[in-house]
Coordinates of C-alpha atoms and ligand atoms in Angstrom, one line a residue:
X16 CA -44.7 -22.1 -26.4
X17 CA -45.6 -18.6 -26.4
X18 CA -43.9 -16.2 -29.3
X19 CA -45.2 -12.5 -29.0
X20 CA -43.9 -8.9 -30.2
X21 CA -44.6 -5.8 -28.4
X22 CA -45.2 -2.6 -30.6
X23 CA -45.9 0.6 -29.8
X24 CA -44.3 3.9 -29.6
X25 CA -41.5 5.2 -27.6
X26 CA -43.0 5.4 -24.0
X27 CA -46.0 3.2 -24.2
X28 CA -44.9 1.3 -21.6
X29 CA -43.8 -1.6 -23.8
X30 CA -40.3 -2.2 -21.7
X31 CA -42.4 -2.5 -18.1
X32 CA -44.4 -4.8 -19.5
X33 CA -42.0 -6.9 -20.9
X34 CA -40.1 -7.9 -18.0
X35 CA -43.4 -8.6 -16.3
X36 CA -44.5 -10.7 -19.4
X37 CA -41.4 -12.4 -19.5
X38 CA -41.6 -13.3 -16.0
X39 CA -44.9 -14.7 -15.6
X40 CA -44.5 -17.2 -18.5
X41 CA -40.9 -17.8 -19.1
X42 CA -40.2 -15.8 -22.2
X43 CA -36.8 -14.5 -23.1
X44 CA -36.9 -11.0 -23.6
X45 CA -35.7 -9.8 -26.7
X46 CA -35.4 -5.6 -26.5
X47 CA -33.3 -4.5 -29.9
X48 CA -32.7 -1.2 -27.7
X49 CA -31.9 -2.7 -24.9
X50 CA -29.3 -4.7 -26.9
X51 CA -27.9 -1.9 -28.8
X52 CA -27.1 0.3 -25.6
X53 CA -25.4 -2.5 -23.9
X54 CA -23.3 -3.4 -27.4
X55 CA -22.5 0.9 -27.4
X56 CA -21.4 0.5 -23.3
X57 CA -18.6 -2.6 -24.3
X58 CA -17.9 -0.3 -27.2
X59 CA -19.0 -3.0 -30.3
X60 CA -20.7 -1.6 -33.1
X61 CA -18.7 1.1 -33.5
X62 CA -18.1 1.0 -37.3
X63 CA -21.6 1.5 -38.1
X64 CA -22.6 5.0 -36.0
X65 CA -24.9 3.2 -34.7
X66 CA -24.7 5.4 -31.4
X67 CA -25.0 8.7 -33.6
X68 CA -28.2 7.1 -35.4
X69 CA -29.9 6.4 -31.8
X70 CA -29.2 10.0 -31.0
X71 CA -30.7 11.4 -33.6
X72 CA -33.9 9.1 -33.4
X73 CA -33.3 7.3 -36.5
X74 CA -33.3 3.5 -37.0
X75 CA -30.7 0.9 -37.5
X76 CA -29.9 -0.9 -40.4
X77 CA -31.9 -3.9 -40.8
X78 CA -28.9 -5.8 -41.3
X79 CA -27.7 -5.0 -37.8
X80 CA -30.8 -6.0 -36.2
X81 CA -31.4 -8.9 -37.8
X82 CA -27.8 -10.3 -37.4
X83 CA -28.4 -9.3 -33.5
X84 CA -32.1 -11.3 -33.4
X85 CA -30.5 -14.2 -35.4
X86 CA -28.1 -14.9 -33.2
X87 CA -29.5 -14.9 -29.8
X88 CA -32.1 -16.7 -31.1
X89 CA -29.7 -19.3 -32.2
X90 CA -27.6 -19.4 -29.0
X91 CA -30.6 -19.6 -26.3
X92 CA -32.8 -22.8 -28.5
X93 CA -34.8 -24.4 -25.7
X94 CA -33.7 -22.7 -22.5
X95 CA -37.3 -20.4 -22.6
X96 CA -40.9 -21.1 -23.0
X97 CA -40.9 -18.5 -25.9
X98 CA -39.6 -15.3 -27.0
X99 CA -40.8 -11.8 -26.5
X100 CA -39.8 -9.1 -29.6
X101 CA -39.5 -5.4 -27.7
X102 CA -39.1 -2.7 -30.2
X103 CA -38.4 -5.4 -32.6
X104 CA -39.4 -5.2 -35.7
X105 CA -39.9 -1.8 -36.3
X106 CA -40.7 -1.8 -40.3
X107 CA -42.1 -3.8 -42.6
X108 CA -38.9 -5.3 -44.0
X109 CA -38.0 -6.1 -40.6
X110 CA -41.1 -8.2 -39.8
X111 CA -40.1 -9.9 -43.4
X112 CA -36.9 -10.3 -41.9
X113 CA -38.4 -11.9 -38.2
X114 CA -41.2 -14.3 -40.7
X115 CA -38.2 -16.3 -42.6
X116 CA -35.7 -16.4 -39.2
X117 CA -39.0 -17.7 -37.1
X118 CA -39.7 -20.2 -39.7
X119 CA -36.1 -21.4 -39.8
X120 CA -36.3 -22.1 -36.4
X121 CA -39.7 -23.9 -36.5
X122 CA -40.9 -20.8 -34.5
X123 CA -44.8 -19.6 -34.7
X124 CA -45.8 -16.2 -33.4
X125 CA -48.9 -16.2 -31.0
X126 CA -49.6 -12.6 -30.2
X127 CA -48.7 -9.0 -31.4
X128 CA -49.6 -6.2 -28.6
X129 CA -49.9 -3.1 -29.5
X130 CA -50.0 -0.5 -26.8
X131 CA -52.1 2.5 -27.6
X132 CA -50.4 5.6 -25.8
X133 CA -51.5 9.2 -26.4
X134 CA -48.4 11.7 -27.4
X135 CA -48.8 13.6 -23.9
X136 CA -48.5 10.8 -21.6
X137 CA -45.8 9.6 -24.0
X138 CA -43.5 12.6 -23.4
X139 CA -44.0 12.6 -20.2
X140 CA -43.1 9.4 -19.5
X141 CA -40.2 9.5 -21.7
X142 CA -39.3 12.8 -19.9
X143 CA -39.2 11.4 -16.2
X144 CA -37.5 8.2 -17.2
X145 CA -34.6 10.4 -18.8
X146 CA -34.6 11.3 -14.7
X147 CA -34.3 8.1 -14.2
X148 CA -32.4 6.2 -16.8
X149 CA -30.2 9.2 -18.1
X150 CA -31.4 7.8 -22.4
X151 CA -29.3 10.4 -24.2
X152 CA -32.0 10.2 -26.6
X153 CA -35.0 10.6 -23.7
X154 CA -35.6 14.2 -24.7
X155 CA -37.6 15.9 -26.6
X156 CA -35.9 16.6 -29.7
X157 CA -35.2 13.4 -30.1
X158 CA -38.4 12.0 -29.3
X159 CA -39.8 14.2 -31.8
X160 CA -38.2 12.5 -34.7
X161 CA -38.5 9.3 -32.7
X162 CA -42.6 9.8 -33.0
X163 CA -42.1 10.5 -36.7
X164 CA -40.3 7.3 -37.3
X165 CA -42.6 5.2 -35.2
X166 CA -45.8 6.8 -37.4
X167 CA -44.1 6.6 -40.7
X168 CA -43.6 2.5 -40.2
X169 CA -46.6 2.2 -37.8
X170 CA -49.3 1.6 -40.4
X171 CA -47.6 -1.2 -42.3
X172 CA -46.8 -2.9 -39.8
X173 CA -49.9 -3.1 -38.5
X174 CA -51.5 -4.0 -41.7
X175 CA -49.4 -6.6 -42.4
X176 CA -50.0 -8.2 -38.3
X177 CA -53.9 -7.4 -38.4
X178 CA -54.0 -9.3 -42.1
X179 CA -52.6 -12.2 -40.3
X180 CA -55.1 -11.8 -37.1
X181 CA -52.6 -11.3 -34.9
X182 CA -52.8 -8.1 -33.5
X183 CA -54.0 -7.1 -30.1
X184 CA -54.8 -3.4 -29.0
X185 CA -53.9 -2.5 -25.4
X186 CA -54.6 0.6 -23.8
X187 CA -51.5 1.5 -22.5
X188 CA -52.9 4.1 -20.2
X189 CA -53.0 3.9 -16.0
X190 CA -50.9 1.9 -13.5
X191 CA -48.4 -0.8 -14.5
X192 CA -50.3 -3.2 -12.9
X193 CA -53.6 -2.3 -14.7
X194 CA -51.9 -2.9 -18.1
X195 CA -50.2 -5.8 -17.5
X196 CA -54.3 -7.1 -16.1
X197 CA -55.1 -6.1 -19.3
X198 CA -52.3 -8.1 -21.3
X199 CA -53.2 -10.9 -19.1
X200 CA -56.5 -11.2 -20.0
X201 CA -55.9 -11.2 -23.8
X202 CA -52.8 -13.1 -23.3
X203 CA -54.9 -15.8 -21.6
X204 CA -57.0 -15.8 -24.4
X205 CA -54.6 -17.0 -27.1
Ligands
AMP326 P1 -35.9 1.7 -27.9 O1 -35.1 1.3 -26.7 O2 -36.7 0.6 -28.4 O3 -36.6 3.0 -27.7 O4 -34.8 2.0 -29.1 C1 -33.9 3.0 -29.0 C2 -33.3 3.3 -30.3 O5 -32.5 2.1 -30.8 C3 -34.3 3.6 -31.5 O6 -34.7 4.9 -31.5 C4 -33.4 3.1 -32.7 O7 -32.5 4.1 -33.0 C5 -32.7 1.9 -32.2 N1 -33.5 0.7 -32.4 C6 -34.0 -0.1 -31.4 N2 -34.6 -1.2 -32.0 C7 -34.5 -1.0 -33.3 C8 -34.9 -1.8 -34.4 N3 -35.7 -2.9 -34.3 N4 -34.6 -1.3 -35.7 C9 -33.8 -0.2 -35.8 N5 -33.4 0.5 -34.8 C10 -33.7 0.2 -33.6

């Protein structure tokens, strides 16, 4: 079994990778964003703003994501070789949050990656995949307060994930395929 989270800004690439990831060893990917745009396109969530709060960069409750996590997790028990966290958890009372659910389900967490992404290339990329994907909040107001919320919770985070020696720096810069060598490698390693 393999368990690993993916965190790093908005734009680092973490999305990419994780459909690579997921592919080479089985993993079920778990994007939170991902999740929340598809529950906003069959018009669920409505109640809670949660598709005003992703506009304006902010996060969702806890509460929201951690009911989301809890039950896929609970709905797809052995059908993967692991799971993969994508821009899940974002704070420290979210990681809280993950530690009791994985050890509920008799889950251990292998790796945390954490992609290392200057603010340029970030906007950039998040700029031509607004081309692409058409993100209402792919701009760069948004991804202004985006940034802020990512630094604000960053270091926490990755306190509490280095304390515990599982976090891995990748640099997130150059081709797609270069990175995922890169994840490879230390993935290999675990
Ligand atoms: P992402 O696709 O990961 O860039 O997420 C897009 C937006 O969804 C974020 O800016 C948040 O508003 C919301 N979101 C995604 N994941 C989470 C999470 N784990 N906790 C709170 N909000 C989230």
């Amino acid at each position: 079994m393999m368990n690993i989270i993916l965190f790093g800004p908005p734009g680092a690439g973490k999305g990419t990778q994780a459909k690579m990831i997921c592919k080479k060893y089985n993993l079920l990917h778990l994007s939170t964003g991902d999740i929340l745009r598809e529950e906003i396109r069959n018009d669920k969530l409505l109640a809670n703003n949660v598709k005003e709060i992703i506009n304006s960069g902010k996060l969702v409750s806890d509460e929201i994501i951690i009911g989301i996590i809890d039950k896929i997790i609970s709905k797809n028990k052995n059908t993967y070789s692991g799971y993969l966290f994508d821009g899940f958890p974002r704070n420290k009372n979210q990681a809280i949050l993950l530690t009791s659910l994985l050890k509920k389900n008799e889950i251990k967490l292998n790796s945390v990656l954490l992609f290392d992404v200057n603010e340029s290339v970030l906007l950039e990329r998040i700029l031509s995949r607004k081309e692409i994907e058409g993100r209402d909040d792919d701009n760069e107001d948004v991804l202004t307060s985006r940034l802020k919320v990512y630094h604000d919770e960053a270091e926490p985070l990755i306190e509490h994930y280095s304390s515990h020696n599982l976090l891995k720096k990748i640099d997130g810069i150059g081709e797609i395929n270069e990175v995922n060598q890169r994840i490879n490698l230390v993935l290999g390693k675990s």
